[in-house]
mmCIF file of C-alpha atoms and ligand atoms in Angstrom:
data_model
loop_
_atom_site.group_PDB
_atom_site.id
_atom_site.type_symbol
_atom_site.label_atom_id
_atom_site.label_comp_id
_atom_site.label_asym_id
_atom_site.label_seq_id
_atom_site.Cartn_x
_atom_site.Cartn_y
_atom_site.Cartn_z
ATOM 1 C CA MET A 1 160.144 200.081 73.085
ATOM 2 C CA ILE A 2 161.604 203.157 74.619
ATOM 3 C CA LYS A 3 158.370 203.753 76.369
ATOM 4 C CA ILE A 4 158.301 200.345 77.782
ATOM 5 C CA TRP A 5 161.779 200.662 79.174
ATOM 6 C CA SER A 6 161.039 203.943 80.800
ATOM 7 C CA ILE A 7 157.913 202.515 82.464
ATOM 8 C CA LYS A 8 159.949 199.618 83.749
ATOM 9 C CA LYS A 9 162.559 202.028 85.171
ATOM 10 C CA ASP A 10 159.837 204.054 86.903
ATOM 11 C CA ASN A 11 158.498 200.958 88.488
ATOM 12 C CA SER A 12 161.759 199.824 89.854
ATOM 13 C CA ALA A 13 162.270 203.287 91.346
ATOM 14 C CA ALA A 14 158.881 203.059 92.923
ATOM 15 C CA GLU A 15 159.779 199.664 94.140
ATOM 16 C CA LYS A 16 162.785 201.068 96.008
ATOM 17 C CA LYS A 17 160.821 203.822 97.581
ATOM 18 C CA LYS A 18 158.322 201.381 98.944
ATOM 19 C CA PRO A 19 158.941 200.393 102.510
ATOM 20 C CA LYS A 20 160.092 196.759 102.574
ATOM 21 C CA VAL A 21 157.293 194.328 103.362
ATOM 22 C CA SER A 22 158.443 192.401 106.335
ATOM 23 C CA ALA A 23 158.507 188.634 106.635
ATOM 24 C CA ALA A 24 155.804 188.948 109.220
ATOM 25 C CA GLN A 25 153.509 190.782 106.929
ATOM 26 C CA ILE A 26 154.080 188.352 104.083
ATOM 27 C CA ARG A 27 153.272 185.442 106.420
ATOM 28 C CA VAL A 28 150.098 187.126 107.798
ATOM 29 C CA GLN A 29 148.983 187.774 104.240
ATOM 30 C CA LYS A 30 149.253 184.071 103.467
ATOM 31 C CA ASP A 31 147.517 183.175 106.726
ATOM 32 C CA LEU A 32 144.683 185.492 105.770
ATOM 33 C CA THR A 33 144.203 184.080 102.355
ATOM 34 C CA GLU A 34 144.080 180.623 103.807
ATOM 35 C CA LEU A 35 141.632 181.535 106.447
ATOM 36 C CA ALA A 36 138.244 179.801 106.373
ATOM 37 C CA LEU A 37 136.199 182.051 108.559
ATOM 38 C CA PRO A 38 133.062 180.308 109.916
ATOM 39 C CA ASP A 39 129.737 182.155 110.269
ATOM 40 C CA THR A 40 130.439 182.588 113.945
ATOM 41 C CA MET A 41 133.439 184.891 113.379
ATOM 42 C CA GLN A 42 134.104 188.203 111.977
ATOM 43 C CA MET A 43 137.196 190.113 111.407
ATOM 44 C CA SER A 44 137.707 193.876 110.987
ATOM 45 C CA PHE A 45 140.779 195.936 110.132
ATOM 46 C CA PRO A 46 140.628 199.472 111.672
ATOM 47 C CA ASP A 47 143.480 200.437 109.403
ATOM 48 C CA GLU A 48 143.125 198.680 106.115
ATOM 49 C CA ALA A 49 146.842 199.023 105.317
ATOM 50 C CA ASP A 50 147.819 197.433 108.615
ATOM 51 C CA LEU A 51 147.346 193.644 108.453
ATOM 52 C CA LEU A 52 149.137 193.156 111.828
ATOM 53 C CA ASN A 53 146.447 194.746 113.988
ATOM 54 C CA PHE A 54 142.841 193.691 113.702
ATOM 55 C CA ASN A 55 139.723 192.806 115.656
ATOM 56 C CA LEU A 56 137.804 189.683 115.839
ATOM 57 C CA SER A 57 134.360 188.965 117.136
ATOM 58 C CA ILE A 58 132.957 185.582 117.961
ATOM 59 C CA THR A 59 129.319 184.821 118.139
ATOM 60 C CA PRO A 60 129.108 181.241 119.570
ATOM 61 C CA ASP A 61 126.094 179.333 118.155
ATOM 62 C CA GLU A 62 126.145 176.725 120.949
ATOM 63 C CA GLY A 63 127.288 176.304 124.461
ATOM 64 C CA PHE A 64 127.222 178.391 127.594
ATOM 65 C CA TYR A 65 128.067 181.534 125.612
ATOM 66 C CA ARG A 66 125.527 181.355 122.872
ATOM 67 C CA GLY A 67 123.866 184.633 122.120
ATOM 68 C CA GLY A 68 126.833 186.840 123.030
ATOM 69 C CA VAL A 69 129.260 188.750 120.861
ATOM 70 C CA PHE A 70 132.817 188.425 122.138
ATOM 71 C CA ARG A 71 135.379 190.891 120.863
ATOM 72 C CA PHE A 72 139.104 190.303 120.665
ATOM 73 C CA THR A 73 142.052 192.465 119.496
ATOM 74 C CA PHE A 74 144.921 190.816 117.709
ATOM 75 C CA ASN A 75 148.445 192.440 117.774
ATOM 76 C CA ILE A 76 151.026 190.680 115.654
ATOM 77 C CA ASN A 77 154.657 191.815 116.005
ATOM 78 C CA ASN A 78 157.378 191.692 113.471
ATOM 79 C CA ASN A 79 158.776 188.469 114.711
ATOM 80 C CA TYR A 80 155.608 186.529 113.678
ATOM 81 C CA PRO A 81 155.384 183.586 113.237
ATOM 82 C CA HIS A 82 158.193 183.086 115.725
ATOM 83 C CA ASP A 83 156.238 184.964 118.359
ATOM 84 C CA PRO A 84 152.530 184.164 118.666
ATOM 85 C CA PRO A 85 149.925 186.853 118.050
ATOM 86 C CA LYS A 86 148.903 188.900 121.189
ATOM 87 C CA VAL A 87 145.243 188.269 121.663
ATOM 88 C CA ARG A 88 143.110 190.140 124.243
ATOM 89 C CA CYS A 89 139.411 190.125 125.029
ATOM 90 C CA SER A 90 138.261 193.772 124.895
ATOM 91 C CA GLN A 91 135.300 193.116 127.223
ATOM 92 C CA LYS A 92 135.047 192.069 130.795
ATOM 93 C CA ILE A 93 133.532 188.587 130.664
ATOM 94 C CA TYR A 94 133.029 185.750 132.992
ATOM 95 C CA HIS A 95 135.022 182.900 131.666
ATOM 96 C CA PRO A 96 137.491 180.456 133.355
ATOM 97 C CA ASN A 97 140.175 181.010 130.799
ATOM 98 C CA ILE A 98 139.906 184.805 130.324
ATOM 99 C CA ASP A 99 140.776 187.140 133.229
ATOM 100 C CA LEU A 100 139.106 190.417 134.022
ATOM 101 C CA GLU A 101 141.727 192.256 132.123
ATOM 102 C CA GLY A 102 141.035 190.314 128.929
ATOM 103 C CA ASN A 103 144.204 188.061 129.026
ATOM 104 C CA VAL A 104 143.418 184.774 127.311
ATOM 105 C CA CYS A 105 144.732 181.467 128.599
ATOM 106 C CA LEU A 106 144.999 179.331 125.496
ATOM 107 C CA ASN A 107 147.990 176.910 125.341
ATOM 108 C CA ILE A 108 148.845 177.725 121.661
ATOM 109 C CA LEU A 109 149.084 181.329 122.396
ATOM 110 C CA ARG A 110 151.610 180.674 125.106
ATOM 111 C CA GLU A 111 153.865 177.723 125.822
ATOM 112 C CA ASP A 112 152.581 175.576 122.977
ATOM 113 C CA TRP A 113 152.811 178.121 120.192
ATOM 114 C CA LYS A 114 155.046 177.043 117.229
ATOM 115 C CA PRO A 115 155.598 178.841 113.974
ATOM 116 C CA VAL A 116 154.041 176.239 111.896
ATOM 117 C CA LEU A 117 150.690 177.203 113.477
ATOM 118 C CA ASN A 118 148.772 179.970 111.772
ATOM 119 C CA LEU A 119 145.924 182.511 112.401
ATOM 120 C CA ASN A 120 143.453 179.778 111.532
ATOM 121 C CA SER A 121 144.705 177.641 114.419
ATOM 122 C CA VAL A 122 144.349 180.552 116.756
ATOM 123 C CA LEU A 123 140.811 181.190 115.681
ATOM 124 C CA VAL A 124 139.846 177.565 116.109
ATOM 125 C CA GLY A 125 141.386 177.630 119.603
ATOM 126 C CA LEU A 126 139.435 180.727 120.599
ATOM 127 C CA GLN A 127 136.203 179.320 119.218
ATOM 128 C CA TYR A 128 136.891 176.244 121.262
ATOM 129 C CA LEU A 129 137.254 178.127 124.512
ATOM 130 C CA PHE A 130 133.639 179.292 124.089
ATOM 131 C CA LEU A 131 132.403 175.780 123.312
ATOM 132 C CA GLU A 132 134.385 174.002 125.933
ATOM 133 C CA PRO A 133 135.528 176.353 128.711
ATOM 134 C CA ASN A 134 138.295 174.556 130.540
ATOM 135 C CA ALA A 135 138.316 174.476 134.349
ATOM 136 C CA ASP A 136 141.804 172.866 134.683
ATOM 137 C CA ASP A 137 143.780 175.803 133.382
ATOM 138 C CA PRO A 138 142.014 178.844 134.850
ATOM 139 C CA LEU A 139 142.757 182.487 134.687
ATOM 140 C CA ASN A 140 139.578 183.271 136.509
ATOM 141 C CA LYS A 141 139.647 180.890 139.434
ATOM 142 C CA ASP A 142 136.044 181.791 140.656
ATOM 143 C CA ALA A 143 134.607 180.916 137.237
ATOM 144 C CA ALA A 144 136.608 177.769 136.955
ATOM 145 C CA GLU A 145 135.551 176.549 140.449
ATOM 146 C CA ASP A 146 132.060 177.381 139.494
ATOM 147 C CA LEU A 147 132.285 175.321 136.310
ATOM 148 C CA ARG A 148 133.995 172.418 138.136
ATOM 149 C CA THR A 149 131.537 172.095 141.109
ATOM 150 C CA ASN A 150 128.207 173.152 139.625
ATOM 151 C CA ARG A 151 127.592 173.418 135.913
ATOM 152 C CA LYS A 152 124.038 174.607 136.455
ATOM 153 C CA ASN A 153 125.209 177.479 138.668
ATOM 154 C CA PHE A 154 128.089 178.268 136.197
ATOM 155 C CA GLU A 155 125.506 178.482 133.365
ATOM 156 C CA TYR A 156 123.377 180.805 135.302
ATOM 157 C CA ASN A 157 126.276 183.066 136.205
ATOM 158 C CA VAL A 158 127.443 183.199 132.587
ATOM 159 C CA LYS A 159 123.983 184.241 131.510
ATOM 160 C CA GLN A 160 123.885 186.840 134.222
ATOM 161 C CA SER A 161 127.366 188.255 133.265
ATOM 162 C CA MET A 162 126.434 188.347 129.617
ATOM 163 C CA ARG A 163 123.535 190.578 130.454
ATOM 164 C CA GLY A 164 125.885 193.072 132.078
ATOM 165 C CA LYS A 165 124.885 192.003 135.623
ATOM 166 C CA ASP A 166 127.019 191.482 138.644
ATOM 167 C CA VAL A 167 128.389 187.965 139.478
ATOM 168 C CA LYS A 168 130.057 187.558 142.837
ATOM 169 C CA GLY A 169 130.219 191.337 143.345
ATOM 170 C CA ILE A 170 131.917 191.983 139.993
ATOM 171 C CA ASN A 171 130.217 193.777 137.204
ATOM 172 C CA PHE A 172 130.532 192.401 133.689
ATOM 173 C CA ASP A 173 130.048 193.888 130.324
ATOM 174 C CA ASN A 174 126.792 193.294 128.343
ATOM 175 C CA VAL A 175 127.725 191.247 125.378
ATOM 176 C CA LEU A 176 124.276 190.413 124.047
ATOM 177 C CA MET A 177 123.524 191.098 120.474
ATOM 178 C CA MET B 1 165.209 131.846 80.960
ATOM 179 C CA LYS B 2 167.561 133.175 83.504
ATOM 180 C CA VAL B 3 168.703 136.694 83.424
ATOM 181 C CA LYS B 4 171.815 137.786 85.147
ATOM 182 C CA VAL B 5 172.218 141.411 85.756
ATOM 183 C CA LYS B 6 175.696 142.327 84.521
ATOM 184 C CA ARG B 7 175.526 145.988 84.698
ATOM 185 C CA TRP B 8 172.981 148.277 86.330
ATOM 186 C CA HIS B 9 172.504 151.764 85.234
ATOM 187 C CA GLY B 10 170.809 154.119 87.692
ATOM 188 C CA VAL B 11 169.017 157.282 86.547
ATOM 189 C CA ALA B 12 167.830 159.706 89.180
ATOM 190 C CA VAL B 13 166.038 162.996 88.934
ATOM 191 C CA TRP B 14 167.379 165.422 91.454
ATOM 192 C CA ARG B 15 164.961 167.566 93.512
ATOM 193 C CA TRP B 16 164.815 168.665 97.106
ATOM 194 C CA ASP B 17 163.637 165.638 99.071
ATOM 195 C CA VAL B 18 160.678 167.264 100.805
ATOM 196 C CA PRO B 19 158.196 164.768 102.131
ATOM 197 C CA ASN B 20 154.601 165.978 101.805
ATOM 198 C CA GLU B 21 155.086 169.606 102.335
ATOM 199 C CA GLU B 22 156.315 171.699 99.442
ATOM 200 C CA VAL B 23 156.505 174.877 101.520
ATOM 201 C CA CYS B 24 158.551 175.864 104.499
ATOM 202 C CA GLY B 25 156.206 175.457 107.425
ATOM 203 C CA ILE B 26 157.521 178.750 109.053
ATOM 204 C CA CYS B 27 157.267 181.257 106.258
ATOM 205 C CA ARG B 28 155.094 179.168 103.907
ATOM 206 C CA VAL B 29 157.165 180.037 100.947
ATOM 207 C CA PRO B 30 157.842 177.109 98.678
ATOM 208 C CA PHE B 31 161.267 175.478 99.032
ATOM 209 C CA ASP B 32 162.301 176.363 95.494
ATOM 210 C CA GLY B 33 162.045 179.958 96.444
ATOM 211 C CA CYS B 34 164.188 181.553 99.196
ATOM 212 C CA CYS B 35 162.862 182.701 102.587
ATOM 213 C CA PRO B 36 161.226 186.091 102.927
ATOM 214 C CA THR B 37 164.385 187.722 104.298
ATOM 215 C CA CYS B 38 166.460 186.731 101.251
ATOM 216 C CA LYS B 39 166.315 187.964 97.692
ATOM 217 C CA THR B 40 167.470 185.311 95.282
ATOM 218 C CA PRO B 41 166.621 181.658 95.557
ATOM 219 C CA GLY B 42 169.409 179.281 96.199
ATOM 220 C CA ASP B 43 171.892 182.078 96.893
ATOM 221 C CA ASP B 44 172.838 181.511 100.493
ATOM 222 C CA CYS B 45 169.406 180.476 101.633
ATOM 223 C CA SER B 46 170.006 176.834 102.542
ATOM 224 C CA LEU B 47 167.546 174.232 103.566
ATOM 225 C CA ILE B 48 168.198 172.432 106.801
ATOM 226 C CA TRP B 49 166.909 169.022 107.773
ATOM 227 C CA GLY B 50 166.363 167.999 111.416
ATOM 228 C CA GLU B 51 166.871 164.598 112.917
ATOM 229 C CA CYS B 52 163.155 164.365 113.066
ATOM 230 C CA THR B 53 163.185 164.671 109.217
ATOM 231 C CA HIS B 54 161.416 168.067 109.158
ATOM 232 C CA VAL B 55 162.907 170.624 106.759
ATOM 233 C CA PHE B 56 162.862 174.366 106.823
ATOM 234 C CA HIS B 57 164.721 177.354 105.331
ATOM 235 C CA MET B 58 167.874 177.537 107.416
ATOM 236 C CA HIS B 59 167.208 181.364 108.031
ATOM 237 C CA CYS B 60 163.668 180.593 109.149
ATOM 238 C CA LEU B 61 164.708 177.880 111.528
ATOM 239 C CA LEU B 62 167.611 179.904 112.981
ATOM 240 C CA ARG B 63 165.285 182.794 113.730
ATOM 241 C CA TRP B 64 162.961 180.456 115.543
ATOM 242 C CA LEU B 65 165.728 178.840 117.535
ATOM 243 C CA GLN B 66 166.806 182.339 118.705
ATOM 244 C CA THR B 67 163.202 183.027 119.894
ATOM 245 C CA GLU B 68 162.891 182.287 123.594
ATOM 246 C CA GLY B 69 159.614 180.355 123.110
ATOM 247 C CA SER B 70 161.376 177.767 120.860
ATOM 248 C CA ARG B 71 163.157 176.024 123.762
ATOM 249 C CA GLY B 72 165.377 174.565 121.068
ATOM 250 C CA GLN B 73 162.612 172.506 119.646
ATOM 251 C CA CYS B 74 161.428 171.704 116.165
ATOM 252 C CA PRO B 75 158.767 174.122 114.971
ATOM 253 C CA MET B 76 156.691 171.168 113.747
ATOM 254 C CA ASP B 77 156.709 168.531 116.430
ATOM 255 C CA ARG B 78 158.430 170.323 119.287
ATOM 256 C CA ARG B 79 161.057 167.597 119.700
ATOM 257 C CA THR B 80 164.575 168.731 120.617
ATOM 258 C CA TRP B 81 166.091 170.085 117.323
ATOM 259 C CA GLY B 82 169.087 168.252 116.076
ATOM 260 C CA ILE B 83 170.638 168.899 112.613
ATOM 261 C CA LYS B 84 170.707 165.967 110.194
ATOM 262 C CA PHE B 85 172.073 167.878 107.307
ATOM 263 C CA ILE B 86 172.122 171.201 105.457
ATOM 264 C CA ILE B 87 171.936 171.705 101.764
ATOM 265 C CA TYR B 88 173.776 174.707 100.496
HETATM 266 ZN ZN1 ZN C 201 160.950 179.579 105.479
HETATM 267 ZN ZN1 ZN C 202 166.995 182.960 103.567
HETATM 268 ZN ZN1 ZN C 203 160.429 167.957 113.629
#
């Protein structure tokens, strides 16, 4: 009995020393356990102890961007889920909804974010951007114009950019596997 | 045979009236537990119902309403948030 009590005491002391897990961390943990990651996505955590910063790669199996590996960084702040995750593409790619700095135009990451959404919603949204790039809400106006006026040409330019070639005088990153 | 109801005895089981969802949509903690910033369930961690009938931990909802991006809207349907009632 005495032993059990002393163990309990030790535990509670350790509990107090441990830094408090933030609400954001608790919520992210829940999001991660609910995550149904499709074959076309992979997550990696550079620091295993830090759930709030991680990388995602998307390998679309259909659409214009098939055959590429697209890498994103996720930064989640301590006001999550009240603030959306900050998502950036870490490559320079030719996409109507992603600018050359890697900023992503996805409504649920901006004005349409709400705290009942979760990481799964964001992943689904990102995946969708590669299946159905959207010319109506562009961050890269050239690419959007291309997509709107000539899909064949757009397709060609996407393929060129994915090989690391120039499109309209801008060099893009090679994203082929 | 005709039966006339002379007296009617109602029996009700009390529980939070939470339609469909058993967890707070913001923190995803069940409503019978408190929000992640509180320690003991029930304490002063109230539930708040909106006019839209959506329900959240009050602490979770207030934090959302203080966030600029909320624009004073419900976290679920983004309709303008109005309080229907709070259960302490
Ligand atoms: Zn909550
Ligand atoms: Zn609370
Ligand atoms: Zn609502």
